[in-house]
Each structure stands twice: as C-alpha cells, then as structure tokens.
Short mmCIF file of C-alpha atoms and ligand atoms in Angstrom, two decimals:
data_model
loop_
_atom_site.label_atom_id
_atom_site.label_comp_id
_atom_site.label_asym_id
_atom_site.label_seq_id
_atom_site.Cartn_x
_atom_site.Cartn_y
_atom_site.Cartn_z
CA MET A 1 -21.68 -7.07 -19.05
CA SER A 2 -22.20 -5.06 -15.90
CA PHE A 3 -23.44 -6.66 -12.67
CA SER A 4 -23.15 -3.40 -10.79
CA LYS A 5 -26.82 -3.15 -9.78
CA HIS A 6 -26.74 -6.54 -8.11
CA MET A 7 -23.43 -6.24 -6.45
CA ARG A 8 -23.14 -5.89 -2.77
CA ILE A 9 -20.61 -3.16 -2.24
CA ILE A 10 -18.63 -3.79 0.81
CA ALA A 11 -17.33 -0.77 2.66
CA ALA A 12 -13.58 -0.58 2.88
CA ALA A 13 -12.31 -1.49 6.30
CA ALA A 14 -9.59 0.91 7.39
CA ALA A 15 -6.33 -0.74 6.40
CA GLY A 16 -4.01 -3.05 8.18
CA VAL A 17 -2.47 -1.91 11.44
CA LEU A 18 -3.66 -0.42 14.71
CA ILE A 19 -1.52 1.59 17.12
CA MET A 20 -1.21 0.95 20.80
CA THR A 21 0.35 3.87 22.58
CA GLY A 22 0.54 5.02 26.17
CA CYS A 23 3.09 7.53 27.42
CA GLY A 24 3.52 10.76 29.34
CA ALA A 25 5.45 13.34 27.23
CA LYS A 26 3.83 16.36 25.59
CA GLU A 27 1.79 14.99 22.73
CA HIS A 28 0.58 16.84 19.66
CA ASP A 29 -2.02 15.25 17.53
CA ALA A 30 -2.64 15.90 13.83
CA ALA A 31 -5.79 14.12 12.68
CA PHE A 32 -7.41 14.64 9.30
CA PHE A 33 -8.90 12.86 6.30
CA ALA A 34 -6.69 12.72 3.18
CA MET A 35 -5.81 10.27 0.41
CA ASP A 36 -9.12 8.54 0.94
CA THR A 37 -8.30 7.61 4.50
CA TYR A 38 -8.24 8.80 8.10
CA MET A 39 -4.73 9.91 9.11
CA GLN A 40 -3.36 10.52 12.56
CA VAL A 41 0.11 11.70 13.44
CA LYS A 42 1.14 11.96 17.09
CA THR A 43 4.39 13.79 17.77
CA TYR A 44 6.16 14.22 21.07
CA GLY A 45 8.17 17.29 22.08
CA ASN A 46 7.71 20.98 22.64
CA GLU A 47 6.97 22.18 19.17
CA ASP A 48 3.55 21.50 17.63
CA VAL A 49 4.06 20.83 13.90
CA SER A 50 0.59 19.41 13.27
CA ALA A 51 -0.29 22.14 10.77
CA ASP A 52 2.92 21.56 8.82
CA ILE A 53 2.21 17.82 8.65
CA GLU A 54 -1.29 18.34 7.33
CA GLU A 55 -0.05 20.91 4.80
CA LEU A 56 2.63 18.50 3.58
CA VAL A 57 0.15 15.63 3.16
CA ARG A 58 -2.33 17.82 1.32
CA ALA A 59 0.41 19.03 -1.03
CA LEU A 60 1.42 15.43 -1.74
CA GLU A 61 -2.19 14.50 -2.39
CA ASP A 62 -2.47 17.41 -4.80
CA ASP A 63 0.46 15.97 -6.77
CA LEU A 64 -0.28 12.25 -6.54
CA SER A 65 -4.06 11.86 -6.66
CA VAL A 66 -5.25 9.89 -9.68
CA THR A 67 -8.74 11.44 -9.62
CA ASP A 68 -8.09 15.12 -8.90
CA GLU A 69 -8.09 16.87 -12.27
CA GLN A 70 -5.44 19.34 -11.15
CA SER A 71 -2.95 16.72 -9.91
CA ASP A 72 0.31 15.92 -11.66
CA VAL A 73 -0.66 12.27 -12.05
CA TYR A 74 -4.06 13.12 -13.54
CA ARG A 75 -2.48 15.55 -16.00
CA LEU A 76 0.19 13.01 -16.95
CA ASP A 77 -2.53 10.36 -17.50
CA HIS A 78 -4.56 12.68 -19.68
CA GLU A 79 -1.82 14.57 -21.51
CA GLY A 80 0.64 11.69 -21.98
CA GLU A 81 3.64 13.81 -20.96
CA PHE A 82 4.05 16.06 -17.96
CA GLY A 83 6.83 17.86 -16.10
CA VAL A 84 5.85 16.50 -12.68
CA SER A 85 6.74 17.78 -9.19
CA ASP A 86 9.89 16.54 -7.42
CA ASP A 87 7.79 14.30 -5.22
CA ALA A 88 5.88 12.71 -8.09
CA TYR A 89 9.14 12.26 -10.02
CA GLU A 90 10.86 10.59 -7.09
CA LEU A 91 7.96 8.36 -6.28
CA ILE A 92 7.48 7.24 -9.89
CA GLY A 93 11.22 6.46 -10.11
CA THR A 94 11.23 4.46 -6.84
CA SER A 95 8.05 2.63 -7.77
CA LEU A 96 9.56 1.60 -11.12
CA ASP A 97 12.63 0.26 -9.20
CA ILE A 98 10.28 -1.84 -7.06
CA SER A 99 8.48 -3.05 -10.21
CA ARG A 100 11.83 -4.27 -11.56
CA ARG A 101 12.76 -6.11 -8.39
CA THR A 102 9.32 -7.74 -8.19
CA ASP A 103 9.27 -8.77 -11.86
CA GLY A 104 6.37 -6.44 -12.54
CA ALA A 105 4.06 -7.66 -9.75
CA LEU A 106 3.94 -3.98 -8.79
CA ASP A 107 2.91 -2.09 -11.91
CA MET A 108 1.59 1.48 -11.78
CA THR A 109 0.30 1.11 -15.39
CA VAL A 110 -2.35 -1.41 -14.30
CA TYR A 111 -4.69 1.55 -13.85
CA PRO A 112 -6.79 1.24 -17.08
CA VAL A 113 -7.61 -2.35 -16.04
CA LEU A 114 -8.29 -1.35 -12.42
CA ARG A 115 -10.77 1.25 -13.69
CA ALA A 116 -12.52 -1.30 -15.90
CA TRP A 117 -13.26 -3.29 -12.74
CA GLY A 118 -14.85 -0.14 -11.33
CA PHE A 119 -12.17 0.81 -8.80
CA THR A 120 -11.65 4.60 -8.59
CA SER A 121 -14.06 5.06 -11.47
CA SER A 122 -17.58 6.44 -11.72
CA THR A 123 -18.94 3.32 -13.46
CA GLY A 124 -19.42 1.47 -10.18
CA TYR A 125 -18.01 -2.00 -9.60
CA ARG A 126 -18.41 -4.40 -12.51
CA VAL A 127 -16.90 -7.57 -13.98
CA PRO A 128 -15.51 -6.65 -17.41
CA ALA A 129 -15.73 -9.08 -20.31
CA GLU A 130 -12.53 -11.05 -21.10
CA ASP A 131 -12.02 -9.28 -24.43
CA GLU A 132 -12.30 -5.90 -22.72
CA ILE A 133 -9.62 -6.97 -20.24
CA SER A 134 -7.34 -8.35 -22.94
CA SER A 135 -7.58 -5.18 -25.03
CA LEU A 136 -6.79 -3.02 -21.97
CA MET A 137 -3.82 -5.26 -21.13
CA GLU A 138 -2.05 -3.66 -24.12
CA TYR A 139 -1.67 -0.59 -21.94
CA VAL A 140 -0.12 -2.44 -18.99
CA ASP A 141 3.67 -2.51 -18.89
CA TYR A 142 5.71 -0.45 -16.42
CA ARG A 143 8.78 -0.79 -18.72
CA ARG A 144 7.15 1.63 -21.13
CA VAL A 145 7.02 4.51 -18.64
CA ASP A 146 9.71 6.92 -19.78
CA ILE A 147 11.14 9.08 -17.01
CA SER A 148 13.97 11.52 -17.60
CA GLU A 149 14.91 15.13 -16.98
CA ARG A 150 12.01 15.70 -14.58
CA THR A 151 9.49 14.73 -17.25
CA VAL A 152 7.40 11.59 -17.44
CA ARG A 153 6.07 10.28 -20.78
CA LEU A 154 3.49 7.56 -21.34
CA PRO A 155 2.65 5.78 -24.60
CA GLU A 156 -0.82 6.48 -26.05
CA GLY A 157 -3.58 4.87 -23.93
CA PHE A 158 -1.34 4.27 -20.89
CA MET A 159 -2.29 5.65 -17.45
CA ILE A 160 -0.55 5.35 -14.08
CA ASP A 161 -1.80 5.17 -10.48
CA LEU A 162 0.52 5.51 -7.50
CA GLY A 163 -2.02 4.20 -4.98
CA ALA A 164 0.22 1.23 -4.08
CA THR A 165 3.17 3.35 -2.90
CA ALA A 166 1.84 6.85 -2.13
CA LYS A 167 1.10 6.29 1.56
CA GLY A 168 4.47 4.70 2.25
CA TYR A 169 6.15 7.62 0.53
CA THR A 170 4.03 10.08 2.51
CA GLY A 171 5.13 8.39 5.76
CA ASP A 172 8.77 8.79 4.68
CA ARG A 173 8.22 12.46 3.84
CA ILE A 174 6.57 13.12 7.19
CA CYS A 175 9.58 11.51 8.92
CA ALA A 176 11.92 13.77 6.98
CA LEU A 177 9.91 16.83 8.01
CA LEU A 178 10.01 15.73 11.66
CA ALA A 179 13.78 15.18 11.47
CA GLN A 180 14.18 18.77 10.21
CA LYS A 181 12.21 19.95 13.23
CA ASP A 182 14.35 17.85 15.60
CA ILE A 183 11.41 15.69 16.59
CA THR A 184 12.64 12.20 17.45
CA SER A 185 9.50 10.48 18.69
CA ALA A 186 6.34 10.13 16.61
CA MET A 187 3.69 7.67 15.55
CA ILE A 188 2.43 8.17 12.01
CA ASP A 189 -0.76 6.28 11.14
CA LEU A 190 -1.92 6.77 7.58
CA GLY A 191 -5.08 4.68 7.50
CA GLY A 192 -3.38 1.72 9.18
CA ASN A 193 -0.06 2.10 7.37
CA ILE A 194 2.26 2.84 10.24
CA THR A 195 5.62 4.59 10.49
CA ALA A 196 7.12 4.76 13.96
CA LEU A 197 9.81 7.37 14.49
CA GLY A 198 12.26 6.60 17.29
CA THR A 199 10.82 5.04 20.42
CA LYS A 200 7.90 6.04 22.60
CA PRO A 201 8.78 9.09 24.72
CA ASP A 202 9.49 6.77 27.68
CA GLY A 203 12.19 5.00 25.65
CA ARG A 204 10.26 1.78 25.08
CA PRO A 205 9.44 0.48 21.59
CA TRP A 206 6.15 1.34 19.95
CA LYS A 207 3.58 -1.45 19.98
CA VAL A 208 1.54 -1.82 16.78
CA ALA A 209 -1.04 -4.43 15.92
CA VAL A 210 -1.63 -6.18 12.60
CA ARG A 211 -5.28 -6.37 11.73
CA CYS A 212 -7.34 -9.51 11.29
CA PRO A 213 -8.30 -9.73 7.63
CA TYR A 214 -12.09 -9.43 7.10
CA GLU A 215 -12.86 -9.21 10.85
CA GLU A 216 -12.60 -6.83 13.74
CA GLY A 217 -9.61 -7.32 16.01
CA TYR A 218 -5.98 -8.03 15.44
CA ILE A 219 -3.85 -11.01 14.81
CA CYS A 220 -0.49 -10.10 16.34
CA THR A 221 1.45 -7.20 17.78
CA LEU A 222 4.95 -5.98 16.98
CA ASP A 223 7.32 -3.96 19.15
CA ILE A 224 9.11 -1.56 16.83
CA CYS A 225 11.41 1.48 16.70
CA ASN A 226 12.20 3.52 13.56
CA MET A 227 10.24 1.27 11.31
CA SER A 228 7.32 1.31 8.91
CA VAL A 229 4.77 -1.52 9.07
CA ILE A 230 2.57 -1.57 5.99
CA THR A 231 -0.18 -4.03 5.09
CA SER A 232 -1.88 -4.91 1.82
CA GLY A 233 -4.99 -7.05 1.69
CA GLY A 234 -7.89 -7.70 -0.55
CA TYR A 235 -10.22 -7.24 2.44
CA GLU A 236 -9.46 -3.48 2.45
CA ARG A 237 -11.56 -2.89 -0.65
CA TYR A 238 -13.56 -5.44 -2.64
CA PHE A 239 -16.95 -6.23 -4.05
CA GLU A 240 -18.95 -9.38 -4.63
CA ASP A 241 -21.03 -10.37 -7.62
CA GLU A 242 -24.46 -11.98 -7.35
CA ASP A 243 -22.88 -15.44 -7.03
CA GLY A 244 -20.77 -14.33 -4.10
CA ASN A 245 -17.45 -14.23 -6.01
CA GLU A 246 -15.11 -11.64 -4.53
CA TYR A 247 -13.08 -9.13 -6.54
CA CYS A 248 -10.45 -7.09 -4.69
CA HIS A 249 -8.72 -3.82 -5.54
CA ILE A 250 -5.30 -5.37 -6.17
CA ILE A 251 -4.91 -6.51 -9.78
CA ASP A 252 -2.44 -9.06 -11.06
CA PRO A 253 -0.70 -7.22 -13.91
CA ALA A 254 -0.02 -10.54 -15.61
CA SER A 255 -3.69 -11.44 -16.00
CA GLY A 256 -5.66 -8.22 -15.53
CA HIS A 257 -7.77 -9.91 -12.84
CA PRO A 258 -8.14 -9.16 -9.16
CA VAL A 259 -5.72 -11.24 -7.12
CA ARG A 260 -7.01 -14.40 -5.49
CA ASN A 261 -4.21 -16.70 -4.46
CA GLY A 262 -4.69 -17.88 -0.90
CA ILE A 263 -3.10 -14.83 0.76
CA LEU A 264 -5.33 -12.78 3.04
CA SER A 265 -2.81 -10.05 3.82
CA VAL A 266 0.88 -9.21 3.55
CA THR A 267 2.55 -6.91 6.06
CA VAL A 268 6.04 -5.61 5.21
CA ALA A 269 8.17 -3.94 7.88
CA GLY A 270 11.37 -2.01 7.36
CA GLU A 271 13.12 1.32 7.45
CA ASN A 272 11.94 2.55 4.03
CA GLY A 273 8.21 3.13 3.99
CA THR A 274 7.94 3.49 0.21
CA LEU A 275 9.66 0.14 -0.26
CA CYS A 276 7.46 -1.53 2.38
CA ASP A 277 4.31 -0.19 0.69
CA GLY A 278 5.41 -1.27 -2.79
CA LEU A 279 6.55 -4.70 -1.62
CA SER A 280 3.38 -5.42 0.38
CA THR A 281 1.30 -4.88 -2.74
CA ALA A 282 3.72 -6.81 -4.96
CA TYR A 283 3.94 -9.77 -2.57
CA TYR A 284 0.16 -9.89 -2.34
CA VAL A 285 0.13 -10.25 -6.12
CA MET A 286 2.93 -12.83 -6.23
CA GLY A 287 1.54 -15.31 -3.76
CA ALA A 288 3.31 -16.77 -0.74
CA GLU A 289 5.85 -19.01 -2.41
CA LYS A 290 7.31 -16.40 -4.74
CA ALA A 291 7.18 -13.71 -2.03
CA VAL A 292 9.29 -15.90 0.23
CA GLN A 293 11.78 -16.48 -2.60
CA LYS A 294 12.02 -12.72 -3.18
CA TRP A 295 12.54 -12.07 0.50
CA ARG A 296 15.38 -14.59 0.54
CA GLU A 297 16.97 -12.82 -2.40
CA TYR A 298 16.97 -9.36 -0.79
CA LYS A 299 16.51 -9.70 2.99
CA ASP A 300 16.30 -5.92 3.39
CA HIS A 301 12.94 -5.98 5.16
CA GLU A 302 10.72 -8.22 7.33
CA MET A 303 7.28 -9.59 6.47
CA ILE A 304 4.19 -11.39 7.73
CA ILE A 305 2.02 -13.32 5.25
CA ILE A 306 -1.40 -14.42 6.44
CA THR A 307 -2.85 -17.28 4.45
CA ASP A 308 -6.39 -18.52 4.07
CA ASP A 309 -5.40 -21.83 5.63
CA ASN A 310 -4.61 -19.95 8.85
CA TYR A 311 -0.87 -19.66 8.81
CA MET A 312 1.22 -16.60 9.62
CA LEU A 313 4.46 -16.86 7.72
CA VAL A 314 6.98 -14.66 9.50
CA THR A 315 10.57 -13.72 8.66
CA PRO A 316 13.14 -14.64 11.36
CA GLY A 317 13.92 -10.96 12.14
CA LEU A 318 10.41 -10.58 13.64
CA GLU A 319 10.59 -13.60 15.93
CA ASP A 320 11.71 -11.62 18.97
CA ILE A 321 9.33 -8.71 18.50
CA ILE A 322 6.09 -10.45 17.53
CA THR A 323 3.31 -11.57 19.88
CA VAL A 324 0.55 -13.63 18.34
CA THR A 325 -2.82 -12.54 19.75
CA ASP A 326 -5.17 -14.72 17.70
CA ASP A 327 -4.75 -18.43 18.40
CA ARG A 328 -6.63 -19.45 15.24
CA TYR A 329 -3.42 -18.72 13.33
CA THR A 330 -0.28 -20.85 13.47
CA LEU A 331 3.00 -18.99 13.36
CA LYS A 332 5.61 -20.44 10.99
CA VAL A 333 9.04 -18.86 10.82
CA ILE A 334 10.33 -18.71 7.27
CA ASP A 335 13.64 -20.50 6.69
CA ASP A 336 16.56 -18.28 5.83
CA GLU A 337 17.40 -20.53 2.89
CA ASP A 338 15.58 -22.94 0.61
P1 AMP B 401 -1.96 -1.11 -1.43
O1 AMP B 401 -3.17 -0.87 -0.59
O2 AMP B 401 -0.76 -0.37 -1.05
O3 AMP B 401 -1.67 -2.61 -1.62
O4 AMP B 401 -2.27 -0.56 -2.89
C1 AMP B 401 -3.42 -0.99 -3.61
C2 AMP B 401 -3.75 0.06 -4.63
O5 AMP B 401 -2.73 0.10 -5.66
C3 AMP B 401 -5.04 -0.22 -5.37
O6 AMP B 401 -6.15 0.35 -4.72
C4 AMP B 401 -4.78 0.37 -6.72
O7 AMP B 401 -4.97 1.75 -6.70
C5 AMP B 401 -3.32 0.10 -6.94
N1 AMP B 401 -2.98 -1.21 -7.53
C6 AMP B 401 -3.75 -2.35 -7.65
N2 AMP B 401 -3.04 -3.36 -8.16
C7 AMP B 401 -1.78 -2.88 -8.37
C8 AMP B 401 -0.58 -3.45 -8.90
N3 AMP B 401 -0.49 -4.73 -9.24
N4 AMP B 401 0.52 -2.63 -9.01
C9 AMP B 401 0.46 -1.35 -8.63
N5 AMP B 401 -0.64 -0.77 -8.12
C10 AMP B 401 -1.74 -1.52 -7.99
MG1 MG B 402 1.24 -0.89 -1.14
#
C-alpha cells in the first residue's frame, strides 16, 4: 500500500559537517553541484586547479551514478555484467572489503529494497508491504557480487548502489589529484563530507564542525590535519507517514527496513575517506554497542556517535582535538577495552 500522497516529504538537510576556515594564502575556489549535493573545494597555492577538480568529480559521477542511464553502475544493474571503469572497479572492491569487516551492515546490494521505499526512485516515498520487502530481500547479499578481471557480475535481480561510499572515494581521488599538482593545503567539502589536506596555509589545523542532527547549528568542532571527517545520519534524508513515523534513507540489510536504533548520527574520521564513508554508514546500521565493539577490533579510525538520549560517544584519539559546542550533549569517551 502506498501512503505517498499523505506523506510529508522532508527536504534533505545538507549532510554532516561544516567548515570553518580563515587564512591569508592565495585561495582558489571550486564550487559546483554534483552527486546530488553542493560541493566546494578550496585549494591554496599558485596554481588554480578548480576546473580539473570539477572535471574529475563529473567523470566519477558519470561512472558511479545509480540513476544516470549511461553510467557504469546503471549499466551493470540493468545488464547484470559490465566491464566497469577503473574507479568503479576499485570502489566496488573496497566497498565489499568494508562489507566484510562490518558483517554486511554496509551492503551495496540493498538497492532494490531502498528503491521499494521510494529512495532514488520515481515512485515517491512509500511504505512497502512486508511480503514485498521479504521477496526483495532475496536480492540482498553483497557476497554474491562477483568481481574479477575488471568485470563485475550480479545474479539475476540484483542491483548495486555505491551511494554510501562514493563521496568518500571522491574526496580521496581529489586528494590524489592535488598531490600530483603539488598542492599541500586544501579543504574539500562534498556536501558536508570533509577531507582536509595538510594544514591551513598558516600552518594551523583545519577546524571543522559536526552538525546537529535535525536542527541548525553544530554540536562540536574538531581540529584536524590530513583527515577525512564523514557523517551519516537518518536526518539527511527521510520521510514521515501520516502517523508521524519516520523512515530514513539508510536501510538495515538484515531486515530491509530503514534504520531506527537510537543513533542520530555517526561521524567517522581518518586518513582514508572511502573507509570513513563506508564505516559511518555501517556503524549507523549496527547501532552504538556493536559499532564500539568494531572500533575496538580495528582502531584504524576515530568516531563520534550521537545518540537520541543526548550522548556523544567519542573515541579517545579525538579527546584532544574536540570542542563540544552544544551543552545539551554529554561527552563520553569510549573505553579502549571492554
Ligand atoms: P551515507 O550518506 O554515506 O550514509 O550513505 C547513504 C546512502 O547509501 C543511501 O542514500 C543509499 O543510497 C545507500 N544505502 C542505504 N543503506 C545502505 C546500506 N546498508 N549499505 C550500503 N548502502 C546503503
Ligand atoms: Mg557513507
């Protein structure tokens, strides 16, 4: 049954993180709309590579978009087998690695179910019947994506979507481009997913702010260098039914339902933007307790989990670089061990 007519569609707030800059070196600004979001890349130095950055992002979008009929992902989804570009191949491989380390909480094959809920589809938002969800769940299992010799193959009925990792990967690719151009200071903001290259031109760390879920303003700031800071949260895109139940754009691949588990947002910070992006989505799915266990297992990144009972759970590596700016939230540093 479709409730779409009655549903209040809530506009997506731009994602998680705001930038706070302020410096004197020669700044070049690339600002454009791509991948469904407003992007801004500020680079510092003599050479202006803004056009190269925009060209790179548009090329990646052409490969990775799930809705553009010419893209590699679209063709794979509709043809079942496709010799994808190097970027799509690498990102699919890395995303599958992250699926394995998160026990399938990140799962690119959740797309048929995501579409049934009306996300990225022309049907409009709707609450699918349980039997529709359970029949689509037959097509959800990242372990069945076959990737070898630059070709990706999907079983009949399967479709993938790289929306959970594409922006992190794009941030990493922009960094690589800037390194080639000998640019050592840049702030890359892909709709609130931040990658900071080097330090600010004056040598001080970049200051970025983590957004308040559901409201204007921000909850804390972080002082960072050479780091991505990537946030996932249901508040970024969701709809409500006529009874006021909320359904967000992140789907639990175990149930086929939008996640609702007491987490408002997860921010993951680290050197590898693709990993941060994949983990932030996966941790959002897992819930706080399991996310903390996973962090303890790997400890190759930092994180901030904001819960609906007003806690900010923060890994110890952030203690010295975080400033809480919203006193409604209580900061709790996560123990290193159980
Ligand atoms: P992010 O904003 O990085 O957390 O990614 C969310 C996007 O990833 C959604 O808009 C969907 O396109 C897709 N997605 C939703 N749930 C999942 C999931 N469990 N695993 C992988 N991708 C997902
Ligand atoms: Mg993500």
